[in-house]
């Protein structure tokens, strides 16, 4: 499915349709994040000793799922509404697209509305290697994150009680349903 979505992105780049291009990129992004999160969760469950690192990258992916998906959805939605002469607009049912977006936003609302978790998510994001190179604040945040994880069990029970894992599973469900909803927006 991911390879087909990549082929669709390639086709989107070759077409002169902003709607089609944006839609295929959104669909590919959703499937990629879903795939990446599943791989990370499996790795974490297979080896809970690596919890510190695995949770950092899960957190980064969670944040990306929320922020980037929102930007991409808005771009596709805007194109669908403002480009009535777009050569690809006839391929999509805008009402079904709106329904899929509403359902996705609703499914993501618990995580989005959890202020404390989002504060932690930003702290974790800033500890991921790419964010700390040469950055004193990033190194300090990383040290804080490691120290807060000192007493957290690095076994399967600890992993299953992790708030990051909880929201990752909820996000996977939301992404899966959104991918299906996006598929339903395509006209036969």
PDB file of N, CA and C in Angstrom, residues 91-150:
ATOM      1  N   UNK A  91     -12.006  14.178  -9.344  1.00  0.00           N
ATOM      2  CA  UNK A  91     -11.656  12.858  -8.809  1.00  0.00           C
ATOM      3  C   UNK A  91     -12.075  12.674  -7.356  1.00  0.00           C
ATOM      4  N   UNK A  92     -12.471  13.766  -6.693  1.00  0.00           N
ATOM      5  CA  UNK A  92     -12.692  13.722  -5.249  1.00  0.00           C
ATOM      6  C   UNK A  92     -14.083  14.177  -4.847  1.00  0.00           C
ATOM      7  N   UNK A  93     -14.603  13.536  -3.821  1.00  0.00           N
ATOM      8  CA  UNK A  93     -15.866  13.932  -3.206  1.00  0.00           C
ATOM      9  C   UNK A  93     -15.500  14.801  -2.002  1.00  0.00           C
ATOM     10  N   UNK A  94     -15.691  16.097  -2.126  1.00  0.00           N
ATOM     11  CA  UNK A  94     -15.275  17.041  -1.081  1.00  0.00           C
ATOM     12  C   UNK A  94     -16.022  16.790   0.224  1.00  0.00           C
ATOM     13  N   UNK A  95     -17.277  16.420   0.150  1.00  0.00           N
ATOM     14  CA  UNK A  95     -18.054  16.142   1.365  1.00  0.00           C
ATOM     15  C   UNK A  95     -17.451  14.968   2.127  1.00  0.00           C
ATOM     16  N   UNK A  96     -17.057  13.930   1.408  1.00  0.00           N
ATOM     17  CA  UNK A  96     -16.437  12.767   2.068  1.00  0.00           C
ATOM     18  C   UNK A  96     -15.055  13.127   2.613  1.00  0.00           C
ATOM     19  N   UNK A  97     -14.353  13.999   1.907  1.00  0.00           N
ATOM     20  CA  UNK A  97     -13.060  14.467   2.407  1.00  0.00           C
ATOM     21  C   UNK A  97     -13.263  15.199   3.733  1.00  0.00           C
ATOM     22  N   UNK A  98     -14.232  16.096   3.765  1.00  0.00           N
ATOM     23  CA  UNK A  98     -14.524  16.842   4.998  1.00  0.00           C
ATOM     24  C   UNK A  98     -14.912  15.906   6.140  1.00  0.00           C
ATOM     25  N   UNK A  99     -15.682  14.869   5.842  1.00  0.00           N
ATOM     26  CA  UNK A  99     -16.071  13.892   6.865  1.00  0.00           C
ATOM     27  C   UNK A  99     -14.841  13.169   7.414  1.00  0.00           C
ATOM     28  N   UNK A 100     -13.937  12.771   6.526  1.00  0.00           N
ATOM     29  CA  UNK A 100     -12.718  12.077   6.952  1.00  0.00           C
ATOM     30  C   UNK A 100     -11.854  12.988   7.825  1.00  0.00           C
ATOM     31  N   UNK A 101     -11.755  14.250   7.440  1.00  0.00           N
ATOM     32  CA  UNK A 101     -10.964  15.220   8.207  1.00  0.00           C
ATOM     33  C   UNK A 101     -11.579  15.438   9.586  1.00  0.00           C
ATOM     34  N   UNK A 102     -12.895  15.616   9.632  1.00  0.00           N
ATOM     35  CA  UNK A 102     -13.577  15.807  10.929  1.00  0.00           C
ATOM     36  C   UNK A 102     -13.347  14.612  11.855  1.00  0.00           C
ATOM     37  N   UNK A 103     -13.483  13.414  11.315  1.00  0.00           N
ATOM     38  CA  UNK A 103     -13.288  12.202  12.118  1.00  0.00           C
ATOM     39  C   UNK A 103     -11.844  12.114  12.619  1.00  0.00           C
ATOM     40  N   UNK A 104     -10.880  12.471  11.768  1.00  0.00           N
ATOM     41  CA  UNK A 104      -9.472  12.434  12.167  1.00  0.00           C
ATOM     42  C   UNK A 104      -9.201  13.447  13.279  1.00  0.00           C
ATOM     43  N   UNK A 105      -9.687  14.658  13.099  1.00  0.00           N
ATOM     44  CA  UNK A 105      -9.472  15.689  14.124  1.00  0.00           C
ATOM     45  C   UNK A 105     -10.109  15.283  15.444  1.00  0.00           C
ATOM     46  N   UNK A 106     -11.283  14.690  15.379  1.00  0.00           N
ATOM     47  CA  UNK A 106     -11.949  14.226  16.598  1.00  0.00           C
ATOM     48  C   UNK A 106     -11.126  13.120  17.267  1.00  0.00           C
ATOM     49  N   UNK A 107     -10.616  12.201  16.467  1.00  0.00           N
ATOM     50  CA  UNK A 107      -9.824  11.095  17.010  1.00  0.00           C
ATOM     51  C   UNK A 107      -8.518  11.588  17.634  1.00  0.00           C
ATOM     52  N   UNK A 108      -7.983  12.698  17.135  1.00  0.00           N
ATOM     53  CA  UNK A 108      -6.722  13.240  17.654  1.00  0.00           C
ATOM     54  C   UNK A 108      -6.936  14.252  18.777  1.00  0.00           C
ATOM     55  N   UNK A 109      -8.174  14.592  19.065  1.00  0.00           N
ATOM     56  CA  UNK A 109      -8.447  15.688  20.007  1.00  0.00           C
ATOM     57  C   UNK A 109      -7.989  15.393  21.433  1.00  0.00           C
ATOM     58  N   UNK A 110      -8.066  14.150  21.879  1.00  0.00           N
ATOM     59  CA  UNK A 110      -7.638  13.854  23.248  1.00  0.00           C
ATOM     60  C   UNK A 110      -6.163  14.194  23.430  1.00  0.00           C
ATOM     61  N   UNK A 111      -5.328  13.761  22.496  1.00  0.00           N
ATOM     62  CA  UNK A 111      -3.899  14.061  22.602  1.00  0.00           C
ATOM     63  C   UNK A 111      -3.655  15.562  22.429  1.00  0.00           C
ATOM     64  N   UNK A 112      -4.311  16.159  21.461  1.00  0.00           N
ATOM     65  CA  UNK A 112      -4.113  17.592  21.195  1.00  0.00           C
ATOM     66  C   UNK A 112      -4.506  18.440  22.400  1.00  0.00           C
ATOM     67  N   UNK A 113      -5.556  18.028  23.113  1.00  0.00           N
ATOM     68  CA  UNK A 113      -6.054  18.806  24.246  1.00  0.00           C
ATOM     69  C   UNK A 113      -5.322  18.525  25.556  1.00  0.00           C
ATOM     70  N   UNK A 114      -4.453  17.536  25.569  1.00  0.00           N
ATOM     71  CA  UNK A 114      -3.706  17.188  26.777  1.00  0.00           C
ATOM     72  C   UNK A 114      -2.489  18.115  26.882  1.00  0.00           C
ATOM     73  N   UNK A 115      -2.674  19.234  27.551  1.00  0.00           N
ATOM     74  CA  UNK A 115      -1.638  20.282  27.624  1.00  0.00           C
ATOM     75  C   UNK A 115      -0.339  19.770  28.253  1.00  0.00           C
ATOM     76  N   UNK A 116      -0.470  19.027  29.341  1.00  0.00           N
ATOM     77  CA  UNK A 116       0.714  18.519  30.034  1.00  0.00           C
ATOM     78  C   UNK A 116       1.500  17.563  29.135  1.00  0.00           C
ATOM     79  N   UNK A 117       0.788  16.684  28.456  1.00  0.00           N
ATOM     80  CA  UNK A 117       1.451  15.748  27.555  1.00  0.00           C
ATOM     81  C   UNK A 117       2.147  16.495  26.420  1.00  0.00           C
ATOM     82  N   UNK A 118       1.507  17.511  25.874  1.00  0.00           N
ATOM     83  CA  UNK A 118       2.115  18.265  24.778  1.00  0.00           C
ATOM     84  C   UNK A 118       3.351  19.029  25.227  1.00  0.00           C
ATOM     85  N   UNK A 119       3.348  19.482  26.463  1.00  0.00           N
ATOM     86  CA  UNK A 119       4.545  20.130  27.014  1.00  0.00           C
ATOM     87  C   UNK A 119       5.686  19.109  27.079  1.00  0.00           C
ATOM     88  N   UNK A 120       5.365  17.915  27.545  1.00  0.00           N
ATOM     89  CA  UNK A 120       6.359  16.840  27.611  1.00  0.00           C
ATOM     90  C   UNK A 120       6.816  16.461  26.206  1.00  0.00           C
ATOM     91  N   UNK A 121       5.891  16.420  25.280  1.00  0.00           N
ATOM     92  CA  UNK A 121       6.213  16.075  23.895  1.00  0.00           C
ATOM     93  C   UNK A 121       7.236  17.051  23.315  1.00  0.00           C
ATOM     94  N   UNK A 122       7.051  18.334  23.574  1.00  0.00           N
ATOM     95  CA  UNK A 122       8.013  19.338  23.088  1.00  0.00           C
ATOM     96  C   UNK A 122       9.382  19.148  23.742  1.00  0.00           C
ATOM     97  N   UNK A 123       9.382  18.848  25.033  1.00  0.00           N
ATOM     98  CA  UNK A 123      10.650  18.599  25.727  1.00  0.00           C
ATOM     99  C   UNK A 123      11.359  17.407  25.091  1.00  0.00           C
ATOM    100  N   UNK A 124      10.620  16.339  24.873  1.00  0.00           N
ATOM    101  CA  UNK A 124      11.210  15.139  24.279  1.00  0.00           C
ATOM    102  C   UNK A 124      11.717  15.442  22.873  1.00  0.00           C
ATOM    103  N   UNK A 125      10.897  16.121  22.081  1.00  0.00           N
ATOM    104  CA  UNK A 125      11.290  16.446  20.705  1.00  0.00           C
ATOM    105  C   UNK A 125      12.640  17.149  20.689  1.00  0.00           C
ATOM    106  N   UNK A 126      12.836  18.026  21.637  1.00  0.00           N
ATOM    107  CA  UNK A 126      14.078  18.787  21.683  1.00  0.00           C
ATOM    108  C   UNK A 126      15.265  17.969  22.162  1.00  0.00           C
ATOM    109  N   UNK A 127      15.031  16.718  22.566  1.00  0.00           N
ATOM    110  CA  UNK A 127      16.143  15.861  22.984  1.00  0.00           C
ATOM    111  C   UNK A 127      16.605  14.943  21.861  1.00  0.00           C
ATOM    112  N   UNK A 128      15.850  14.862  20.791  1.00  0.00           N
ATOM    113  CA  UNK A 128      16.228  13.992  19.685  1.00  0.00           C
ATOM    114  C   UNK A 128      17.493  14.557  19.055  1.00  0.00           C
ATOM    115  N   UNK A 129      18.426  13.690  18.749  1.00  0.00           N
ATOM    116  CA  UNK A 129      19.767  14.073  18.310  1.00  0.00           C
ATOM    117  C   UNK A 129      19.807  15.228  17.327  1.00  0.00           C
ATOM    118  N   UNK A 130      18.984  15.200  16.311  1.00  0.00           N
ATOM    119  CA  UNK A 130      18.999  16.246  15.295  1.00  0.00           C
ATOM    120  C   UNK A 130      18.695  17.624  15.842  1.00  0.00           C
ATOM    121  N   UNK A 131      18.059  17.675  16.996  1.00  0.00           N
ATOM    122  CA  UNK A 131      17.679  18.963  17.574  1.00  0.00           C
ATOM    123  C   UNK A 131      18.701  19.487  18.582  1.00  0.00           C
ATOM    124  N   UNK A 132      19.687  18.662  18.976  1.00  0.00           N
ATOM    125  CA  UNK A 132      20.565  19.107  20.058  1.00  0.00           C
ATOM    126  C   UNK A 132      21.991  19.397  19.629  1.00  0.00           C
ATOM    127  N   UNK A 133      22.351  19.106  18.407  1.00  0.00           N
ATOM    128  CA  UNK A 133      23.720  19.317  17.973  1.00  0.00           C
ATOM    129  C   UNK A 133      24.088  20.787  18.159  1.00  0.00           C
ATOM    130  N   UNK A 134      25.071  21.034  18.998  1.00  0.00           N
ATOM    131  CA  UNK A 134      25.551  22.387  19.231  1.00  0.00           C
ATOM    132  C   UNK A 134      24.558  23.287  19.947  1.00  0.00           C
ATOM    133  N   UNK A 135      23.586  22.718  20.570  1.00  0.00           N
ATOM    134  CA  UNK A 135      22.535  23.506  21.208  1.00  0.00           C
ATOM    135  C   UNK A 135      22.541  23.226  22.708  1.00  0.00           C
ATOM    136  N   UNK A 136      22.984  24.216  23.487  1.00  0.00           N
ATOM    137  CA  UNK A 136      23.088  24.044  24.937  1.00  0.00           C
ATOM    138  C   UNK A 136      21.734  23.721  25.567  1.00  0.00           C
ATOM    139  N   UNK A 137      20.691  24.394  25.121  1.00  0.00           N
ATOM    140  CA  UNK A 137      19.352  24.143  25.656  1.00  0.00           C
ATOM    141  C   UNK A 137      18.919  22.718  25.330  1.00  0.00           C
ATOM    142  N   UNK A 138      19.227  22.258  24.109  1.00  0.00           N
ATOM    143  CA  UNK A 138      18.883  20.894  23.712  1.00  0.00           C
ATOM    144  C   UNK A 138      19.572  19.865  24.581  1.00  0.00           C
ATOM    145  N   UNK A 139      20.837  20.091  24.890  1.00  0.00           N
ATOM    146  CA  UNK A 139      21.570  19.172  25.763  1.00  0.00           C
ATOM    147  C   UNK A 139      20.951  19.181  27.154  1.00  0.00           C
ATOM    148  N   UNK A 140      20.603  20.355  27.658  1.00  0.00           N
ATOM    149  CA  UNK A 140      19.964  20.439  28.980  1.00  0.00           C
ATOM    150  C   UNK A 140      18.621  19.716  28.980  1.00  0.00           C
ATOM    151  N   UNK A 141      17.818  19.922  27.951  1.00  0.00           N
ATOM    152  CA  UNK A 141      16.536  19.226  27.858  1.00  0.00           C
ATOM    153  C   UNK A 141      16.727  17.717  27.809  1.00  0.00           C
ATOM    154  N   UNK A 142      17.745  17.281  27.082  1.00  0.00           N
ATOM    155  CA  UNK A 142      18.023  15.855  26.987  1.00  0.00           C
ATOM    156  C   UNK A 142      18.387  15.282  28.350  1.00  0.00           C
ATOM    157  N   UNK A 143      19.204  16.003  29.090  1.00  0.00           N
ATOM    158  CA  UNK A 143      19.579  15.547  30.437  1.00  0.00           C
ATOM    159  C   UNK A 143      18.352  15.485  31.346  1.00  0.00           C
ATOM    160  N   UNK A 144      17.484  16.481  31.253  1.00  0.00           N
ATOM    161  CA  UNK A 144      16.251  16.484  32.057  1.00  0.00           C
ATOM    162  C   UNK A 144      15.400  15.272  31.706  1.00  0.00           C
ATOM    163  N   UNK A 145      15.240  15.006  30.417  1.00  0.00           N
ATOM    164  CA  UNK A 145      14.431  13.864  29.975  1.00  0.00           C
ATOM    165  C   UNK A 145      14.995  12.558  30.532  1.00  0.00           C
ATOM    166  N   UNK A 146      16.309  12.365  30.419  1.00  0.00           N
ATOM    167  CA  UNK A 146      16.927  11.131  30.916  1.00  0.00           C
ATOM    168  C   UNK A 146      16.700  10.999  32.417  1.00  0.00           C
ATOM    169  N   UNK A 147      16.872  12.083  33.154  1.00  0.00           N
ATOM    170  CA  UNK A 147      16.681  12.021  34.609  1.00  0.00           C
ATOM    171  C   UNK A 147      15.230  11.742  34.988  1.00  0.00           C
ATOM    172  N   UNK A 148      14.281  12.265  34.234  1.00  0.00           N
ATOM    173  CA  UNK A 148      12.869  11.990  34.557  1.00  0.00           C
ATOM    174  C   UNK A 148      12.511  10.542  34.258  1.00  0.00           C
ATOM    175  N   UNK A 149      13.272   9.882  33.424  1.00  0.00           N
ATOM    176  CA  UNK A 149      12.990   8.494  33.051  1.00  0.00           C
ATOM    177  C   UNK A 149      13.730   7.502  33.938  1.00  0.00           C
ATOM    178  N   UNK A 150      14.531   7.997  34.875  1.00  0.00           N
ATOM    179  CA  UNK A 150      15.375   7.131  35.705  1.00  0.00           C
ATOM    180  C   UNK A 150      14.574   6.053  36.432  1.00  0.00           C
TER     181      UNK A 150
END
